[in-house]
Amino acid sequence: DDKIKKLEQLIELMKKNELVELEIENDDEKIMLKRAQPQQTQVTAMPMMQPMMHGATASPAAAPAGSPQTAAPSNLIEIKAPMVGTFYATPTPDAEPYVEVGSKVSQNTVVCIVEAMKVMNEIKAETEGAIAEVCVKSGQAVEYGTVLFRVKPE
């Protein structure tokens, strides 16, 4: 349990300093962490995903290339990736997305899939409200804690 906390702290340190790789060696212990890198930044797609945000001041084009997400208005609840993997908005490639902007969600609503090591993990909203923003593209690599959706509580 202590080792898990240590790993979580290292992951947060990597994110904070935008590190892609971290390697630590002690006497009998070796830790090597690598972060998944998104295929491309979402700068071009984000303006179309923000119609519900009135008077958004942060311009997606101003976001650094390494962090395509803008700050959430304080009234929105973030649904974050619980693991590193690949984000999928649909159950199959030709199916409709689980949710879109405006979709109503409840605690047990499946909002997406995150594939990790060939296992498809259904991600539930764990909150109630309406999807205000879809923050990642289907097929995009996500890290632990990446904001997937923002939900307006109801």
CSV table of N, CA and C in Angstrom, one decimal:
chain,number,residue,atom,x,y,z
A,1,ASP,N,0.8,-1.2,0.0
A,1,ASP,CA,0.0,0.0,0.0
A,1,ASP,C,0.9,1.3,0.0
A,2,ASP,N,2.0,1.2,0.7
A,2,ASP,CA,2.9,2.3,0.8
A,2,ASP,C,3.6,2.5,-0.6
A,3,LYS,N,3.9,1.4,-1.2
A,3,LYS,CA,4.5,1.5,-2.6
A,3,LYS,C,3.5,2.1,-3.6
A,4,ILE,N,2.2,1.8,-3.5
A,4,ILE,CA,1.2,2.4,-4.4
A,4,ILE,C,1.2,3.9,-4.2
A,5,LYS,N,1.2,4.3,-2.9
A,5,LYS,CA,1.2,5.8,-2.7
A,5,LYS,C,2.4,6.4,-3.3
A,6,LYS,N,3.6,5.8,-3.1
A,6,LYS,CA,4.8,6.3,-3.7
A,6,LYS,C,4.7,6.4,-5.2
A,7,LEU,N,4.2,5.4,-5.8
A,7,LEU,CA,4.0,5.4,-7.3
A,7,LEU,C,3.1,6.5,-7.7
A,8,GLU,N,1.9,6.7,-7.0
A,8,GLU,CA,1.0,7.8,-7.3
A,8,GLU,C,1.7,9.1,-7.2
A,9,GLN,N,2.5,9.3,-6.2
A,9,GLN,CA,3.2,10.6,-6.0
A,9,GLN,C,4.2,10.8,-7.2
A,10,LEU,N,4.9,9.7,-7.6
A,10,LEU,CA,5.8,9.8,-8.7
A,10,LEU,C,5.0,10.2,-10.0
A,11,ILE,N,3.9,9.6,-10.2
A,11,ILE,CA,3.1,9.9,-11.4
A,11,ILE,C,2.6,11.4,-11.4
A,12,GLU,N,2.2,11.9,-10.2
A,12,GLU,CA,1.8,13.3,-10.1
A,12,GLU,C,3.0,14.2,-10.4
A,13,LEU,N,4.2,13.8,-9.9
A,13,LEU,CA,5.4,14.6,-10.1
A,13,LEU,C,5.7,14.6,-11.6
A,14,MET,N,5.5,13.5,-12.3
A,14,MET,CA,5.8,13.4,-13.7
A,14,MET,C,4.8,14.4,-14.5
A,15,LYS,N,3.5,14.3,-14.1
A,15,LYS,CA,2.6,15.2,-14.8
A,15,LYS,C,2.9,16.7,-14.5
A,16,LYS,N,3.2,17.0,-13.3
A,16,LYS,CA,3.4,18.4,-12.9
A,16,LYS,C,4.6,19.0,-13.7
A,17,ASN,N,5.6,18.1,-13.9
A,17,ASN,CA,6.8,18.6,-14.6
A,17,ASN,C,6.8,18.2,-16.1
A,18,GLU,N,5.7,17.7,-16.5
A,18,GLU,CA,5.6,17.3,-17.9
A,18,GLU,C,6.7,16.3,-18.4
A,19,LEU,N,7.0,15.4,-17.5
A,19,LEU,CA,8.1,14.4,-17.8
A,19,LEU,C,7.4,13.2,-18.6
A,20,VAL,N,8.1,12.7,-19.6
A,20,VAL,CA,7.6,11.6,-20.3
A,20,VAL,C,8.1,10.2,-19.7
A,21,GLU,N,9.3,10.3,-19.1
A,21,GLU,CA,9.9,9.1,-18.6
A,21,GLU,C,10.6,9.4,-17.3
A,22,LEU,N,10.6,8.4,-16.4
A,22,LEU,CA,11.2,8.6,-15.1
A,22,LEU,C,11.8,7.2,-14.7
A,23,GLU,N,13.1,7.3,-14.3
A,23,GLU,CA,13.8,6.0,-13.9
A,23,GLU,C,14.5,6.3,-12.6
A,24,ILE,N,14.2,5.5,-11.6
A,24,ILE,CA,14.8,5.6,-10.2
A,24,ILE,C,15.4,4.3,-9.8
A,25,GLU,N,16.7,4.3,-9.4
A,25,GLU,CA,17.4,3.1,-8.9
A,25,GLU,C,17.9,3.3,-7.5
A,26,ASN,N,17.5,2.4,-6.6
A,26,ASN,CA,18.0,2.4,-5.3
A,26,ASN,C,18.8,1.0,-5.2
A,27,ASP,N,19.3,0.7,-4.1
A,27,ASP,CA,20.2,-0.5,-3.9
A,27,ASP,C,19.5,-1.7,-4.6
A,28,ASP,N,18.4,-2.1,-4.1
A,28,ASP,CA,17.8,-3.4,-4.7
A,28,ASP,C,16.4,-3.1,-5.4
A,29,GLU,N,16.2,-1.8,-5.7
A,29,GLU,CA,14.9,-1.5,-6.2
A,29,GLU,C,15.1,-0.6,-7.5
A,30,LYS,N,14.3,-0.9,-8.5
A,30,LYS,CA,14.4,-0.1,-9.8
A,30,LYS,C,13.0,0.2,-10.2
A,31,ILE,N,12.7,1.5,-10.4
A,31,ILE,CA,11.4,1.9,-10.9
A,31,ILE,C,11.6,2.6,-12.2
A,32,MET,N,10.8,2.2,-13.2
A,32,MET,CA,10.8,3.0,-14.5
A,32,MET,C,9.4,3.2,-14.9
A,33,LEU,N,9.1,4.5,-15.1
A,33,LEU,CA,7.7,4.9,-15.5
A,33,LEU,C,7.8,5.6,-16.8
A,34,LYS,N,6.9,5.3,-17.7
A,34,LYS,CA,6.7,6.0,-19.0
A,34,LYS,C,5.3,6.4,-19.2
A,35,ARG,N,5.1,7.7,-19.6
A,35,ARG,CA,3.7,8.2,-19.8
A,35,ARG,C,3.4,8.0,-21.3
A,36,ALA,N,2.1,7.6,-21.5
A,36,ALA,CA,1.6,7.5,-22.9
A,36,ALA,C,1.5,8.9,-23.4
A,37,GLN,N,1.9,9.1,-24.7
A,37,GLN,CA,1.8,10.4,-25.3
A,37,GLN,C,0.6,10.4,-26.3
A,38,PRO,N,-0.3,11.4,-26.3
A,38,PRO,CA,-1.4,11.5,-27.2
A,38,PRO,C,-0.8,11.6,-28.6
A,39,GLN,N,-1.6,11.0,-29.6
A,39,GLN,CA,-1.2,11.0,-31.0
A,39,GLN,C,-1.1,12.4,-31.5
A,40,GLN,N,-2.0,13.3,-31.1
A,40,GLN,CA,-2.0,14.7,-31.5
A,40,GLN,C,-2.7,15.5,-30.5
A,41,THR,N,-2.4,16.8,-30.5
A,41,THR,CA,-3.1,17.6,-29.5
A,41,THR,C,-4.5,17.9,-30.0
A,42,GLN,N,-5.4,18.3,-29.1
A,42,GLN,CA,-6.8,18.5,-29.5
A,42,GLN,C,-7.2,19.9,-29.8
A,43,VAL,N,-6.2,20.8,-30.0
A,43,VAL,CA,-6.4,22.2,-30.2
A,43,VAL,C,-7.5,22.5,-31.3
A,44,THR,N,-7.4,21.8,-32.4
A,44,THR,CA,-8.3,22.1,-33.5
A,44,THR,C,-9.7,21.6,-33.2
A,45,ALA,N,-9.9,20.6,-32.4
A,45,ALA,CA,-11.2,20.0,-32.2
A,45,ALA,C,-11.9,20.7,-31.0
A,46,MET,N,-11.2,21.3,-30.1
A,46,MET,CA,-11.8,21.9,-28.9
A,46,MET,C,-12.8,23.0,-29.1
A,47,PRO,N,-12.7,23.9,-30.0
A,47,PRO,CA,-13.7,25.0,-30.1
A,47,PRO,C,-15.1,24.5,-30.4
A,48,MET,N,-15.1,23.4,-31.2
A,48,MET,CA,-16.4,22.8,-31.5
A,48,MET,C,-17.0,22.1,-30.4
A,49,MET,N,-16.2,21.7,-29.4
A,49,MET,CA,-16.8,21.0,-28.2
A,49,MET,C,-17.2,21.9,-27.0
A,50,GLN,N,-17.2,23.2,-27.2
A,50,GLN,CA,-17.4,24.1,-26.1
A,50,GLN,C,-18.7,25.0,-26.3
A,51,PRO,N,-19.7,24.5,-27.0
A,51,PRO,CA,-20.8,25.4,-27.3
A,51,PRO,C,-21.6,25.7,-26.0
A,52,MET,N,-21.5,24.9,-25.0
A,52,MET,CA,-22.3,25.1,-23.8
A,52,MET,C,-21.7,26.0,-22.8
A,53,MET,N,-20.4,26.3,-23.0
A,53,MET,CA,-19.6,27.2,-22.1
A,53,MET,C,-19.8,28.7,-22.5
A,54,HIS,N,-20.6,29.4,-21.8
A,54,HIS,CA,-20.9,30.8,-22.1
A,54,HIS,C,-19.7,31.7,-21.8
A,55,GLY,N,-19.2,32.4,-22.8
A,55,GLY,CA,-18.2,33.4,-22.6
A,55,GLY,C,-16.9,32.8,-22.1
A,56,ALA,N,-16.5,31.6,-22.6
A,56,ALA,CA,-15.2,31.0,-22.2
A,56,ALA,C,-14.1,31.9,-22.5
A,57,THR,N,-13.2,32.2,-21.5
A,57,THR,CA,-12.2,33.1,-21.7
A,57,THR,C,-10.9,32.4,-22.1
A,58,ALA,N,-10.7,31.2,-21.8
A,58,ALA,CA,-9.5,30.5,-22.1
A,58,ALA,C,-9.6,30.0,-23.6
A,59,SER,N,-8.6,30.4,-24.4
A,59,SER,CA,-8.6,30.0,-25.8
A,59,SER,C,-7.9,28.7,-25.9
A,60,PRO,N,-8.5,27.7,-26.6
A,60,PRO,CA,-7.8,26.4,-26.7
A,60,PRO,C,-6.5,26.6,-27.4
A,61,ALA,N,-6.4,27.5,-28.4
A,61,ALA,CA,-5.1,27.7,-29.1
A,61,ALA,C,-4.0,28.2,-28.2
A,62,ALA,N,-4.4,28.8,-27.0
A,62,ALA,CA,-3.4,29.3,-26.1
A,62,ALA,C,-2.8,28.2,-25.2
A,63,ALA,N,-3.5,27.0,-25.2
A,63,ALA,CA,-3.0,26.0,-24.3
A,63,ALA,C,-1.7,25.4,-24.8
A,64,PRO,N,-0.8,25.1,-23.9
A,64,PRO,CA,0.5,24.5,-24.3
A,64,PRO,C,0.3,23.2,-25.0
A,65,ALA,N,1.1,22.8,-26.0
A,65,ALA,CA,1.0,21.6,-26.8
A,65,ALA,C,0.9,20.4,-25.9
A,66,GLY,N,1.5,20.3,-24.8
A,66,GLY,CA,1.5,19.1,-23.9
A,66,GLY,C,0.2,19.0,-23.1
A,67,SER,N,-0.6,20.0,-23.0
A,67,SER,CA,-1.8,19.9,-22.2
A,67,SER,C,-2.9,20.6,-23.0
A,68,PRO,N,-3.7,19.8,-23.7
A,68,PRO,CA,-4.7,20.3,-24.6
A,68,PRO,C,-6.0,20.7,-23.8
A,69,GLN,N,-6.0,20.6,-22.5
A,69,GLN,CA,-7.2,20.8,-21.8
A,69,GLN,C,-7.2,22.2,-21.2
A,70,THR,N,-8.4,22.9,-21.2
A,70,THR,CA,-8.6,24.2,-20.6
A,70,THR,C,-9.1,24.0,-19.2
A,71,ALA,N,-9.0,25.0,-18.4
A,71,ALA,CA,-9.5,24.9,-17.0
A,71,ALA,C,-11.1,24.8,-17.0
A,72,ALA,N,-11.6,24.0,-16.2
A,72,ALA,CA,-13.1,23.8,-16.1
A,72,ALA,C,-13.7,24.9,-15.3
A,73,PRO,N,-14.9,25.4,-15.7
A,73,PRO,CA,-15.6,26.3,-14.8
A,73,PRO,C,-15.9,25.6,-13.5
A,74,SER,N,-15.9,26.3,-12.4
A,74,SER,CA,-16.0,25.7,-11.1
A,74,SER,C,-17.3,24.9,-10.9
A,75,ASN,N,-18.4,25.2,-11.7
A,75,ASN,CA,-19.7,24.5,-11.5
A,75,ASN,C,-19.7,23.1,-12.2
A,76,LEU,N,-18.7,22.8,-13.0
A,76,LEU,CA,-18.7,21.5,-13.7
A,76,LEU,C,-17.9,20.4,-13.0
A,77,ILE,N,-18.5,19.2,-13.1
A,77,ILE,CA,-17.8,18.0,-12.5
A,77,ILE,C,-17.0,17.3,-13.5
A,78,GLU,N,-15.8,17.0,-13.2
A,78,GLU,CA,-14.9,16.3,-14.2
A,78,GLU,C,-15.0,14.8,-14.0
A,79,ILE,N,-15.1,14.1,-15.2
A,79,ILE,CA,-15.0,12.6,-15.1
A,79,ILE,C,-13.6,12.4,-15.7
A,80,LYS,N,-12.8,11.7,-14.8
A,80,LYS,CA,-11.4,11.5,-15.2
A,80,LYS,C,-11.1,10.1,-15.5
A,81,ALA,N,-10.0,9.8,-16.3
A,81,ALA,CA,-9.6,8.5,-16.6
A,81,ALA,C,-9.1,7.8,-15.3
A,82,PRO,N,-9.6,6.6,-14.9
A,82,PRO,CA,-9.1,5.9,-13.7
A,82,PRO,C,-7.8,5.1,-14.0
A,83,MET,N,-7.3,5.1,-15.3
A,83,MET,CA,-6.2,4.3,-15.6
A,83,MET,C,-5.6,4.9,-16.9
A,84,VAL,N,-4.4,4.4,-17.2
A,84,VAL,CA,-3.7,4.7,-18.5
A,84,VAL,C,-4.3,3.8,-19.5
A,85,GLY,N,-4.6,4.3,-20.7
A,85,GLY,CA,-5.1,3.4,-21.7
A,85,GLY,C,-5.5,4.2,-23.0
A,86,THR,N,-6.4,3.6,-23.8
A,86,THR,CA,-6.9,4.2,-25.0
A,86,THR,C,-8.4,4.5,-24.8
A,87,PHE,N,-8.8,5.8,-25.0
A,87,PHE,CA,-10.2,6.2,-24.8
A,87,PHE,C,-11.0,5.8,-26.1
A,88,TYR,N,-12.2,5.3,-25.8
A,88,TYR,CA,-13.1,5.0,-26.9
A,88,TYR,C,-14.5,5.5,-26.5
A,89,ALA,N,-15.1,6.4,-27.4
A,89,ALA,CA,-16.4,7.0,-27.1
A,89,ALA,C,-17.5,6.1,-27.5
A,90,THR,N,-17.2,5.0,-28.3
A,90,THR,CA,-18.3,4.1,-28.8
A,90,THR,C,-18.0,2.6,-28.4
A,91,PRO,N,-19.0,1.8,-28.2
A,91,PRO,CA,-18.8,0.4,-27.9
A,91,PRO,C,-18.1,-0.4,-29.0
A,92,THR,N,-18.4,0.0,-30.3
A,92,THR,CA,-17.8,-0.6,-31.5
A,92,THR,C,-17.5,0.5,-32.5
A,93,PRO,N,-16.6,0.3,-33.4
A,93,PRO,CA,-16.2,1.4,-34.3
A,93,PRO,C,-17.4,2.1,-35.1
A,94,ASP,N,-18.4,1.3,-35.4
A,94,ASP,CA,-19.5,1.9,-36.2
A,94,ASP,C,-20.8,2.2,-35.4
A,95,ALA,N,-20.7,2.1,-34.0
A,95,ALA,CA,-21.8,2.4,-33.2
A,95,ALA,C,-21.9,3.9,-32.8
A,96,GLU,N,-23.0,4.3,-32.3
A,96,GLU,CA,-23.2,5.7,-31.8
A,96,GLU,C,-22.4,5.9,-30.5
A,97,PRO,N,-21.9,7.1,-30.2
A,97,PRO,CA,-21.2,7.3,-28.9
A,97,PRO,C,-22.1,7.0,-27.7
A,98,TYR,N,-21.4,6.6,-26.6
A,98,TYR,CA,-22.2,6.3,-25.4
A,98,TYR,C,-22.9,7.6,-25.0
A,99,VAL,N,-22.2,8.7,-25.0
A,99,VAL,CA,-22.7,10.0,-24.6
A,99,VAL,C,-22.2,11.1,-25.5
A,100,GLU,N,-22.9,12.2,-25.6
A,100,GLU,CA,-22.5,13.4,-26.4
A,100,GLU,C,-22.8,14.6,-25.5
A,101,VAL,N,-22.4,15.8,-26.0
A,101,VAL,CA,-22.8,17.0,-25.3
A,101,VAL,C,-24.3,17.1,-25.2
A,102,GLY,N,-24.8,17.3,-24.0
A,102,GLY,CA,-26.2,17.4,-23.7
A,102,GLY,C,-26.8,16.1,-23.2
A,103,SER,N,-26.1,15.0,-23.3
A,103,SER,CA,-26.6,13.7,-22.8
A,103,SER,C,-26.8,13.7,-21.3
A,104,LYS,N,-27.9,13.2,-20.8
A,104,LYS,CA,-28.1,13.1,-19.4
A,104,LYS,C,-27.4,11.9,-18.9
A,105,VAL,N,-26.7,12.0,-17.7
A,105,VAL,CA,-26.1,10.8,-17.1
A,105,VAL,C,-26.5,10.7,-15.7
A,106,SER,N,-26.4,9.5,-15.2
A,106,SER,CA,-26.6,9.2,-13.7
A,106,SER,C,-25.4,8.4,-13.2
A,107,GLN,N,-25.4,8.1,-12.0
A,107,GLN,CA,-24.2,7.4,-11.3
A,107,GLN,C,-23.7,6.2,-12.2
A,108,ASN,N,-24.6,5.4,-12.7
A,108,ASN,CA,-24.3,4.1,-13.4
A,108,ASN,C,-24.2,4.2,-14.9
A,109,THR,N,-24.4,5.4,-15.4
A,109,THR,CA,-24.3,5.6,-16.9
A,109,THR,C,-22.9,5.3,-17.4
A,110,VAL,N,-22.8,4.4,-18.4
A,110,VAL,CA,-21.5,4.1,-19.0
A,110,VAL,C,-21.3,5.3,-20.0
A,111,VAL,N,-20.1,6.0,-19.8
A,111,VAL,CA,-19.9,7.1,-20.7
A,111,VAL,C,-18.8,6.8,-21.8
A,112,CYS,N,-18.0,5.8,-21.5
A,112,CYS,CA,-16.9,5.5,-22.5
A,112,CYS,C,-16.3,4.2,-22.1
A,113,ILE,N,-15.3,3.8,-22.9
A,113,ILE,CA,-14.4,2.6,-22.6
A,113,ILE,C,-13.0,3.1,-22.6
A,114,VAL,N,-12.2,2.6,-21.6
A,114,VAL,CA,-10.8,2.9,-21.6
A,114,VAL,C,-10.1,1.5,-21.7
A,115,GLU,N,-9.4,1.3,-22.9
A,115,GLU,CA,-8.8,0.0,-23.1
A,115,GLU,C,-7.4,0.0,-22.4
A,116,ALA,N,-7.1,-1.0,-21.6
A,116,ALA,CA,-5.8,-1.1,-20.9
A,116,ALA,C,-5.4,-2.5,-21.0
A,117,MET,N,-4.3,-2.8,-21.6
A,117,MET,CA,-3.7,-4.1,-21.8
A,117,MET,C,-4.7,-5.1,-22.4
A,118,LYS,N,-5.4,-4.7,-23.5
A,118,LYS,CA,-6.3,-5.5,-24.2
A,118,LYS,C,-7.6,-5.8,-23.5
A,119,VAL,N,-7.8,-5.1,-22.3
A,119,VAL,CA,-9.1,-5.2,-21.6
A,119,VAL,C,-9.9,-4.0,-21.8
A,120,MET,N,-11.2,-4.1,-22.2
A,120,MET,CA,-12.1,-3.0,-22.3
A,120,MET,C,-12.8,-2.7,-21.0
A,121,ASN,N,-12.4,-1.5,-20.4
A,121,ASN,CA,-13.0,-1.2,-19.1
A,121,ASN,C,-14.1,-0.1,-19.3
A,122,GLU,N,-15.3,-0.4,-18.9
A,122,GLU,CA,-16.4,0.5,-19.1
A,122,GLU,C,-16.3,1.5,-18.0
A,123,ILE,N,-16.3,2.8,-18.3
A,123,ILE,CA,-16.2,3.9,-17.3
A,123,ILE,C,-17.6,4.5,-17.1
A,124,LYS,N,-18.0,4.6,-15.8
A,124,LYS,CA,-19.3,5.1,-15.5
A,124,LYS,C,-19.1,6.5,-15.0
A,125,ALA,N,-20.2,7.3,-15.2
A,125,ALA,CA,-20.2,8.7,-14.9
A,125,ALA,C,-20.0,9.0,-13.4
A,126,GLU,N,-20.5,8.1,-12.5
A,126,GLU,CA,-20.4,8.3,-11.1
A,126,GLU,C,-20.8,9.7,-10.6
A,127,THR,N,-21.7,10.3,-11.3
A,127,THR,CA,-22.3,11.6,-11.0
A,127,THR,C,-23.6,11.8,-11.8
A,128,GLU,N,-24.4,12.8,-11.4
A,128,GLU,CA,-25.6,13.0,-12.2
A,128,GLU,C,-25.6,14.4,-12.8
A,129,GLY,N,-26.1,14.5,-14.0
A,129,GLY,CA,-26.2,15.8,-14.7
A,129,GLY,C,-26.2,15.6,-16.2
A,130,ALA,N,-25.7,16.6,-16.9
A,130,ALA,CA,-25.7,16.6,-18.4
A,130,ALA,C,-24.3,16.8,-18.9
A,131,ILE,N,-23.9,16.0,-19.9
A,131,ILE,CA,-22.5,16.2,-20.5
A,131,ILE,C,-22.4,17.6,-21.0
A,132,ALA,N,-21.4,18.4,-20.5
A,132,ALA,CA,-21.2,19.8,-21.0
A,132,ALA,C,-20.1,19.8,-22.0
A,133,GLU,N,-19.1,18.9,-21.9
A,133,GLU,CA,-18.0,18.9,-22.7
A,133,GLU,C,-17.4,17.5,-22.9
A,134,VAL,N,-17.0,17.1,-24.1
A,134,VAL,CA,-16.2,15.9,-24.3
A,134,VAL,C,-14.8,16.4,-24.5
A,135,CYS,N,-13.9,15.9,-23.7
A,135,CYS,CA,-12.5,16.5,-23.6
A,135,CYS,C,-11.5,15.8,-24.5
A,136,VAL,N,-11.8,14.5,-24.9
A,136,VAL,CA,-10.8,13.8,-25.6
A,136,VAL,C,-11.5,13.1,-26.9
A,137,LYS,N,-10.7,12.8,-27.8
A,137,LYS,CA,-11.2,12.1,-29.1
A,137,LYS,C,-11.1,10.6,-28.9
A,138,SER,N,-12.0,10.0,-29.6
A,138,SER,CA,-12.0,8.5,-29.6
A,138,SER,C,-10.7,8.0,-30.2
A,139,GLY,N,-10.1,7.0,-29.6
A,139,GLY,CA,-8.8,6.5,-30.1
A,139,GLY,C,-7.6,7.2,-29.5
A,140,GLN,N,-7.8,8.2,-28.7
A,140,GLN,CA,-6.7,9.0,-28.1
A,140,GLN,C,-6.2,8.2,-26.8
A,141,ALA,N,-4.8,8.3,-26.7
A,141,ALA,CA,-4.2,7.7,-25.5
A,141,ALA,C,-4.5,8.7,-24.3
A,142,VAL,N,-4.9,8.1,-23.2
A,142,VAL,CA,-5.1,8.9,-22.0
A,142,VAL,C,-4.3,8.4,-20.8
A,143,GLU,N,-4.0,9.3,-19.9
A,143,GLU,CA,-3.2,8.9,-18.7
A,143,GLU,C,-4.2,8.9,-17.5
A,144,TYR,N,-3.7,8.4,-16.4
A,144,TYR,CA,-4.4,8.4,-15.2
A,144,TYR,C,-4.7,9.8,-14.8
A,145,GLY,N,-6.0,10.2,-14.6
A,145,GLY,CA,-6.4,11.5,-14.2
A,145,GLY,C,-6.7,12.4,-15.4
A,146,THR,N,-6.5,12.0,-16.6
A,146,THR,CA,-6.9,12.8,-17.8
A,146,THR,C,-8.4,13.1,-17.7
A,147,VAL,N,-8.8,14.4,-17.9
A,147,VAL,CA,-10.2,14.7,-17.9
A,147,VAL,C,-10.9,14.2,-19.2
A,148,LEU,N,-11.8,13.3,-19.1
A,148,LEU,CA,-12.5,12.8,-20.3
A,148,LEU,C,-13.8,13.6,-20.6
A,149,PHE,N,-14.5,13.9,-19.6
A,149,PHE,CA,-15.8,14.7,-19.8
A,149,PHE,C,-15.9,15.7,-18.7
A,150,ARG,N,-16.7,16.7,-18.9
A,150,ARG,CA,-17.1,17.6,-17.9
A,150,ARG,C,-18.7,17.6,-17.9
A,151,VAL,N,-19.2,17.5,-16.7
A,151,VAL,CA,-20.7,17.3,-16.5
A,151,VAL,C,-21.2,18.5,-15.7
A,152,LYS,N,-22.4,19.0,-16.2
A,152,LYS,CA,-23.1,20.1,-15.5
A,152,LYS,C,-24.1,19.4,-14.6
A,153,PRO,N,-23.9,19.6,-13.3
A,153,PRO,CA,-24.8,18.9,-12.3
A,153,PRO,C,-26.2,19.4,-12.4
A,154,GLU,N,-27.2,18.5,-12.1
A,154,GLU,CA,-28.6,19.0,-12.2
A,154,GLU,C,-29.3,18.7,-10.9
